[in-house]
mmCIF file of C-alpha atoms in Angstrom:
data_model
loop_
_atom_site.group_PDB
_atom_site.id
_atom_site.type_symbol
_atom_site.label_atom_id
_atom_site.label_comp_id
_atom_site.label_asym_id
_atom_site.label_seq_id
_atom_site.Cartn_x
_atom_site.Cartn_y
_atom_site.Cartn_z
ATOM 1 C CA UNK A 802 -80.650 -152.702 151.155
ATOM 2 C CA UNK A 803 -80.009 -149.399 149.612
ATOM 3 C CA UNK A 804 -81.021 -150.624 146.106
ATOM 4 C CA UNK A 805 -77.259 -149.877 144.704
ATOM 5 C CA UNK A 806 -75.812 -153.093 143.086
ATOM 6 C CA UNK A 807 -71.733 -153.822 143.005
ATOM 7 C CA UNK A 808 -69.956 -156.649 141.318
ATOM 8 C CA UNK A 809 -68.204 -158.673 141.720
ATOM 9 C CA UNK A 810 -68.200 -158.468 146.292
ATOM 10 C CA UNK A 811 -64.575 -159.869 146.227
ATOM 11 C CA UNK A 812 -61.690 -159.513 143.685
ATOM 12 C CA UNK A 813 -58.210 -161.041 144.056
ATOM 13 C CA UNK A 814 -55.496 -160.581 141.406
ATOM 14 C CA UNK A 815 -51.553 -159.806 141.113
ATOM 15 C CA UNK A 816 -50.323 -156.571 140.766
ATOM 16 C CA UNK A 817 -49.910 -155.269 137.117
ATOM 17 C CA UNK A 818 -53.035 -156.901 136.111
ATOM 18 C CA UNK A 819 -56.105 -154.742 135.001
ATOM 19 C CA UNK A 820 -59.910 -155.011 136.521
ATOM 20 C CA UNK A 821 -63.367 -153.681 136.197
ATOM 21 C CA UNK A 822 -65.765 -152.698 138.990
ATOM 22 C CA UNK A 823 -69.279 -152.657 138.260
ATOM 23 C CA UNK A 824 -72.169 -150.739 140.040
ATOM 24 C CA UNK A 825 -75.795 -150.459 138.817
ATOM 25 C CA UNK A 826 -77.202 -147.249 141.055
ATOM 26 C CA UNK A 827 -80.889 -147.212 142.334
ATOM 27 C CA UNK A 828 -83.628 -147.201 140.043
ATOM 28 C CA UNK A 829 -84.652 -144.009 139.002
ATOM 29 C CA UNK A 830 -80.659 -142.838 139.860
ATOM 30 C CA UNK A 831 -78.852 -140.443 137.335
ATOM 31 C CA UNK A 832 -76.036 -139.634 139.369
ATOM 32 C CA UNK A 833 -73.491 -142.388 139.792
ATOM 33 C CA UNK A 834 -70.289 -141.706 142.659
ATOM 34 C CA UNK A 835 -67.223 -143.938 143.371
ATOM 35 C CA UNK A 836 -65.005 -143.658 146.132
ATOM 36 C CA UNK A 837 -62.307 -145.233 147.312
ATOM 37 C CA UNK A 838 -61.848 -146.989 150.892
ATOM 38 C CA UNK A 839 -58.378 -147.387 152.693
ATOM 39 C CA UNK A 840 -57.733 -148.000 155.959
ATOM 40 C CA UNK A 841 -54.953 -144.887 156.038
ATOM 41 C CA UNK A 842 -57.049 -142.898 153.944
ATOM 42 C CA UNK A 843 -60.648 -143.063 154.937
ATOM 43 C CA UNK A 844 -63.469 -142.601 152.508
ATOM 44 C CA UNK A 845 -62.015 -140.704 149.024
ATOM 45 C CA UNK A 846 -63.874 -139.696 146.427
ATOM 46 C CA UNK A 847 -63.229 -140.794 142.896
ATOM 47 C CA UNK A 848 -65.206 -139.295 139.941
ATOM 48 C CA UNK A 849 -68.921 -138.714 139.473
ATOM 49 C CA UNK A 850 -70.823 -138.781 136.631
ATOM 50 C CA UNK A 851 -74.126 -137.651 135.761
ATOM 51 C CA UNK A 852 -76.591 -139.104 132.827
ATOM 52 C CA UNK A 853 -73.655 -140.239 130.955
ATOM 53 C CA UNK A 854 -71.372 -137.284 131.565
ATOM 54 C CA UNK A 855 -68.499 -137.003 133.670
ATOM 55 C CA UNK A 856 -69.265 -134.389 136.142
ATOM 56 C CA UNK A 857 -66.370 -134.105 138.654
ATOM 57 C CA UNK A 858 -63.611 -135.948 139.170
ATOM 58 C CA UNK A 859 -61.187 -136.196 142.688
ATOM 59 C CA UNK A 860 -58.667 -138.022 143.728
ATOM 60 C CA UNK A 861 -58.402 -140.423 140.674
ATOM 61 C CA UNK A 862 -54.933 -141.883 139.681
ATOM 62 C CA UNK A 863 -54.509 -141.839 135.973
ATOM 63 C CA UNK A 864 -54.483 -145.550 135.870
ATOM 64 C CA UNK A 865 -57.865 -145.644 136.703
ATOM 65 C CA UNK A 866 -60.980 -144.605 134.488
ATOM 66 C CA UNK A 867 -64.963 -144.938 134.070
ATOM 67 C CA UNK A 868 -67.874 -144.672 132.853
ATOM 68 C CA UNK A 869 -71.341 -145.060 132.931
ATOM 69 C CA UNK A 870 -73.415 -145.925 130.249
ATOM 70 C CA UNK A 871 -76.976 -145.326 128.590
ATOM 71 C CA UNK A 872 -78.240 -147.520 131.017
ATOM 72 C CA UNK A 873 -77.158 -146.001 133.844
ATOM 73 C CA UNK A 874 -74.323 -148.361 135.207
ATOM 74 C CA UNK A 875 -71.488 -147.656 135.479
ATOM 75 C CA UNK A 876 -67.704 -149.045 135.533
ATOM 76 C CA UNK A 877 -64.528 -148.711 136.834
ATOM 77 C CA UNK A 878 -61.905 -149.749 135.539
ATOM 78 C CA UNK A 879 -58.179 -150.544 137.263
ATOM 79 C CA UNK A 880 -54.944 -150.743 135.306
ATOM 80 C CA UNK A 881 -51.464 -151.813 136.108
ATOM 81 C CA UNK A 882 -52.540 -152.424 139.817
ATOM 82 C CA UNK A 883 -50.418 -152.003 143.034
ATOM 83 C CA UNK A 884 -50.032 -153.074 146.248
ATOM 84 C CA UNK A 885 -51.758 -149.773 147.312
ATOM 85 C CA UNK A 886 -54.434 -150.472 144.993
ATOM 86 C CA UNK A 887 -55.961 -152.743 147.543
ATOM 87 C CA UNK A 888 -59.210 -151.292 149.087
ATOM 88 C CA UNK A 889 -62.591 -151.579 149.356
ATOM 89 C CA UNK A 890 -64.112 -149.647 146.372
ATOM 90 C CA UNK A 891 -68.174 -148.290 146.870
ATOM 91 C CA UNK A 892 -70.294 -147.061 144.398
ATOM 92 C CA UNK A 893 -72.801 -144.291 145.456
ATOM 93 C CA UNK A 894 -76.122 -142.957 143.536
ATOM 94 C CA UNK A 895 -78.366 -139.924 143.921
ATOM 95 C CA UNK A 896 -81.450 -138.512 141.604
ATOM 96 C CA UNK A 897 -79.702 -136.052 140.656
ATOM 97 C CA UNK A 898 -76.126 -134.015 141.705
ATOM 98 C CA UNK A 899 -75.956 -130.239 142.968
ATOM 99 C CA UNK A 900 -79.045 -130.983 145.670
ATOM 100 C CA UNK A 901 -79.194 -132.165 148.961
ATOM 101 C CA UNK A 902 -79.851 -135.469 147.223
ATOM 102 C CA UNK A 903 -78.509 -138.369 149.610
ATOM 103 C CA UNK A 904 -75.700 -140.717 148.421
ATOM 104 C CA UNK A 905 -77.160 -144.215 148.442
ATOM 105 C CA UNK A 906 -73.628 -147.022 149.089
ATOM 106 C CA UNK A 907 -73.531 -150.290 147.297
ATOM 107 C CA UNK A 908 -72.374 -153.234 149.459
ATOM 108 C CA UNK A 909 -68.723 -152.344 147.898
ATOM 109 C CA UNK A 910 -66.058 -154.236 146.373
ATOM 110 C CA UNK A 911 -63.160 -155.450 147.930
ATOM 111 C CA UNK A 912 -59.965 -155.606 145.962
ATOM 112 C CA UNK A 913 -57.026 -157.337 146.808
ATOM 113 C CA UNK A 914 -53.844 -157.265 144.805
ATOM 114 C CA UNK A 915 -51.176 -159.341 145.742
ATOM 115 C CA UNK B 1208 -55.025 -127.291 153.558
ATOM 116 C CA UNK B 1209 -58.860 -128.954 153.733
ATOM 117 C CA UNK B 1210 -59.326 -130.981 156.939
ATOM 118 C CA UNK B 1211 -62.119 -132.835 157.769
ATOM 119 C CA UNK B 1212 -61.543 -134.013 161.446
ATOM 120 C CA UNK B 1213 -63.843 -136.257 163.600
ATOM 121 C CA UNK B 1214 -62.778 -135.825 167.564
ATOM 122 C CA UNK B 1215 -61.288 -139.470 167.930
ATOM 123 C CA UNK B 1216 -60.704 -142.386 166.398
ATOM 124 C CA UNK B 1217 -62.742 -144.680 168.946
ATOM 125 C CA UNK B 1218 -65.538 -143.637 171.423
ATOM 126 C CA UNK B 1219 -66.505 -146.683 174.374
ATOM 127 C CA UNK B 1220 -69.849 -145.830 176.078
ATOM 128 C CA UNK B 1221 -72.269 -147.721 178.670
ATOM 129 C CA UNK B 1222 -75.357 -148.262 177.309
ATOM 130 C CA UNK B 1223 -78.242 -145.647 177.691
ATOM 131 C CA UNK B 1224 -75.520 -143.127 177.987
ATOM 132 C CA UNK B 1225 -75.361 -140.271 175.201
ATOM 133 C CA UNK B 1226 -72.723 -140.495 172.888
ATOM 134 C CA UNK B 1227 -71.685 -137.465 171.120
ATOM 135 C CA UNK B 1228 -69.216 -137.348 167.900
ATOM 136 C CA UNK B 1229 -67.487 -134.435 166.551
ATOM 137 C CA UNK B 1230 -66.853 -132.834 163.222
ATOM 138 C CA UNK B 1231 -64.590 -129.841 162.986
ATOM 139 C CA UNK B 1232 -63.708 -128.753 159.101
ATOM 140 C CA UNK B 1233 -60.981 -126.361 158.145
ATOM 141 C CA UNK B 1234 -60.700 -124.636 154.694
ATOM 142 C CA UNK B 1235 -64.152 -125.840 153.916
ATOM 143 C CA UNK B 1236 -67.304 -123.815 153.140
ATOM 144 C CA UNK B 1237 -69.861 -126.760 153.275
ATOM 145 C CA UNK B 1238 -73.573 -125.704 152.059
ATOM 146 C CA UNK B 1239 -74.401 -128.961 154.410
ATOM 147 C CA UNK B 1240 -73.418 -131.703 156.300
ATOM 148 C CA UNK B 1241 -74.088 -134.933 156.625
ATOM 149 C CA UNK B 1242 -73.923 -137.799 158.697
ATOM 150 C CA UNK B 1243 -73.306 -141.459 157.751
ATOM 151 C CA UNK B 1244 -73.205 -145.033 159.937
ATOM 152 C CA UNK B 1245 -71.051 -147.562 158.447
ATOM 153 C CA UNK B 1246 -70.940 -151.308 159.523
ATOM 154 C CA UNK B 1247 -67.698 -153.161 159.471
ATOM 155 C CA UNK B 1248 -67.613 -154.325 155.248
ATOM 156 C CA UNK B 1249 -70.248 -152.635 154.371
ATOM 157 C CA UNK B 1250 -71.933 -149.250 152.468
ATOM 158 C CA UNK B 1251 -72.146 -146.000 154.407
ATOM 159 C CA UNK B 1252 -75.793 -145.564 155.238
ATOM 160 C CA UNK B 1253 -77.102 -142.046 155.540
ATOM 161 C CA UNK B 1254 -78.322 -140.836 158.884
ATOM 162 C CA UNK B 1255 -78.979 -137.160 158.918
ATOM 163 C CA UNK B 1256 -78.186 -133.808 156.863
ATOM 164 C CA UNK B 1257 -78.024 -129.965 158.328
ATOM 165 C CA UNK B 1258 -78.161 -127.031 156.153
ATOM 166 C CA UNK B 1259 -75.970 -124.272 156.890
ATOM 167 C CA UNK B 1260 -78.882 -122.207 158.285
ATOM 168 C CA UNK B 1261 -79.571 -124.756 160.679
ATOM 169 C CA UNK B 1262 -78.867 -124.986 164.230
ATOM 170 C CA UNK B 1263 -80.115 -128.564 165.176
ATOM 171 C CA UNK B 1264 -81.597 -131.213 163.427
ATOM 172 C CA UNK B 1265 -83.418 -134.252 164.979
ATOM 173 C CA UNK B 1266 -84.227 -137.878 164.293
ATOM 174 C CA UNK B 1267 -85.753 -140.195 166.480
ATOM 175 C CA UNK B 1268 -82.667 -140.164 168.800
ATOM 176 C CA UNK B 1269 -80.214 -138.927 166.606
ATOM 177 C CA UNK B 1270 -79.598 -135.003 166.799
ATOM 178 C CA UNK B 1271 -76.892 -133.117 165.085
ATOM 179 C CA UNK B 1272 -76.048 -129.462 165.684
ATOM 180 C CA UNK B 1273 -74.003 -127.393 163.202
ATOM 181 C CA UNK B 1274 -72.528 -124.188 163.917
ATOM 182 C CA UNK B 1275 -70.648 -122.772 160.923
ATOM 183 C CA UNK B 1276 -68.680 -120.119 163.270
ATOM 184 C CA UNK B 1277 -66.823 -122.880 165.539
ATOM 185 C CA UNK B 1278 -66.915 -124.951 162.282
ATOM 186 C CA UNK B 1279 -68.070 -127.858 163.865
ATOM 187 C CA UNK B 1280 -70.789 -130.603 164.334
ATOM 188 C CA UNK B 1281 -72.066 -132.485 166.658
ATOM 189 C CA UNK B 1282 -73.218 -135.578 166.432
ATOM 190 C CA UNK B 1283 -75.587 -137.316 169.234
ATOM 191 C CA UNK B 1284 -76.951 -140.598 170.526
ATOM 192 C CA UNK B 1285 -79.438 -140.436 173.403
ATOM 193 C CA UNK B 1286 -80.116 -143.397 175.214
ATOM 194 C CA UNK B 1287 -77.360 -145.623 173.515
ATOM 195 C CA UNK B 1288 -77.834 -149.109 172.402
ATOM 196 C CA UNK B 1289 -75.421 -151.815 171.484
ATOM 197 C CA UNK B 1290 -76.897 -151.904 167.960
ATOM 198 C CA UNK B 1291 -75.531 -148.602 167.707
ATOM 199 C CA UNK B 1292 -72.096 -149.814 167.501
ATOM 200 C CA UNK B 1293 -70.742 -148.866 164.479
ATOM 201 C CA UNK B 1294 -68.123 -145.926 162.229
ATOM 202 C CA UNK B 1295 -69.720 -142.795 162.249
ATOM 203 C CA UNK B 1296 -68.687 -140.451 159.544
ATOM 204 C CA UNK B 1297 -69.596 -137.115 158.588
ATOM 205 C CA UNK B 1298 -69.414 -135.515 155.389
ATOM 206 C CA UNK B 1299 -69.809 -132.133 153.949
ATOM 207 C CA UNK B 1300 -70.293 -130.122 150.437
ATOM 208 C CA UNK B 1301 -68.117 -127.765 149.400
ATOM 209 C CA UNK B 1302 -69.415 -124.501 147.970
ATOM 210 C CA UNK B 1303 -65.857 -124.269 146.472
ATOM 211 C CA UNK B 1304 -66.023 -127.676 144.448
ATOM 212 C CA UNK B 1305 -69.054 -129.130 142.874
ATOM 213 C CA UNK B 1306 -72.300 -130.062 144.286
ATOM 214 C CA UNK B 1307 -73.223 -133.385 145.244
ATOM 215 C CA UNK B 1308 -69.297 -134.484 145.498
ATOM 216 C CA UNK B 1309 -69.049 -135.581 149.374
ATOM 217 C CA UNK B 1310 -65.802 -135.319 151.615
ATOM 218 C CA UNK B 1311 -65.641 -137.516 154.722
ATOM 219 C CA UNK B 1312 -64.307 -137.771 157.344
ATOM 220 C CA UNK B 1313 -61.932 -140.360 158.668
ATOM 221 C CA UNK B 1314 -64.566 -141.423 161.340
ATOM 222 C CA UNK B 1315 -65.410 -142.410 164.840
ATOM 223 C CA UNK B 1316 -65.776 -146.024 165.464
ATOM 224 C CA UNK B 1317 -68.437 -145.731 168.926
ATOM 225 C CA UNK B 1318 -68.763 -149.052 170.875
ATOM 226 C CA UNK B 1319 -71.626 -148.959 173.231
ATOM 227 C CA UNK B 1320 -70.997 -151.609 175.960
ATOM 228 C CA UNK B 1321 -73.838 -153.408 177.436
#
């Protein structure tokens, strides 16, 4: 168990619909990662954000956006959803970004849009 | 362009054999490298990072090489087990981008076979 929290495991909806990804990182965790997982893609990153603060962001469709909060967690959120959009969806957390910090993965979310 | 290319896309071994896994990168100048193990549905789980001023790094029976002139990595698995079936990806930092932001690999799924 890596300590990195996702919710919901499973998501099913139609395309055009909009829905939120949650991830709580690892105790202790300022630096909260989300990638995307395809199988024609492989592992892409999505945005990172730091103590609140977006910090970088990658391959990220405009449709998509997050955030994390004074808490910590973090969200992301899908809009008008695709076909394509289906993937499995991991959250990552480190102390701190710009280290050799190592990414802790959450269990992931797998989205299915139909 | 960036690649990130890991030598094939499925490795079969006996078990007790050594498997090895490569990385080559192109159009990357990673300050280190990582190595992840991923289980079919599930989180990446970190393994093993190499600096850039590191030849060889070692873990129980993991070892990973790195040589920054042939741009590659090696990843090994002395006397294999069939627990060690799993994906294998590596992942680097870019000096070029920031910090902390990780770019994998598509992966080598290694079976060992009993």
């Amino acid at each position: 168990d890596s300590g990195v929290t996702q919710t919901p495991k499973h998501l099913i909806t139609a395309t055009g619909q909009r829905v939120t990804l949650r991830c709580s990182p690892r105790s202790g965790d300022l630096s909260v990662y989300w990638y995307q997982q395809s199988l024609d893609q492989g592992l892409q990153f999505l945005i990172q954000y730091y103590n609140g603060e977006e910090r970088a962001k990658g391959n990220i469709l405009e449709r998509f956006s997050a955030q994390q909060f004074p808490d910590l967690h973090s969200e992301l959120n899908l809009s008008s959803l695709e076909l394509g959009d289906s993937a499995l969806y991991f959250c990552a957390s480190s102390a701190s970004p710009g280290t050799e910090e190592t990414q802790y993965f959450g269990p992931g979310t797998r989205l299915l849009v139909l | 362009s960036q690649k990130i290319e890991q030598n094939s896309e499925a490795l079969n071994i006996q078990e007790g054999k050594t498997a090895t896994l490569t990385c080559n990168y192109t159009n990357y100048s990673p300050a280190y490298l990582q190595w992840y193990r991923q289980d079919p549905g599930r989180g990446p789980v970190f393994l093993l990072l190499i600096r850039e001023n590191e030849k060889e790094k070692r873990k129980e029976r993991l070892k990973v090489t790195f040589d920054t002139t042939l741009k590659q990595s090696l990843f090994h698995i002395t006397a294999s087990q069939p627990a060690d079936s799993a994906t294998y990806l590596c992942a680097l930092t870019d000096r070029g981008s920031t910090l902390g932001r990780l770019y994998f690999g598509r992966g080598t799924q290694l079976t060992v076979w009993p």
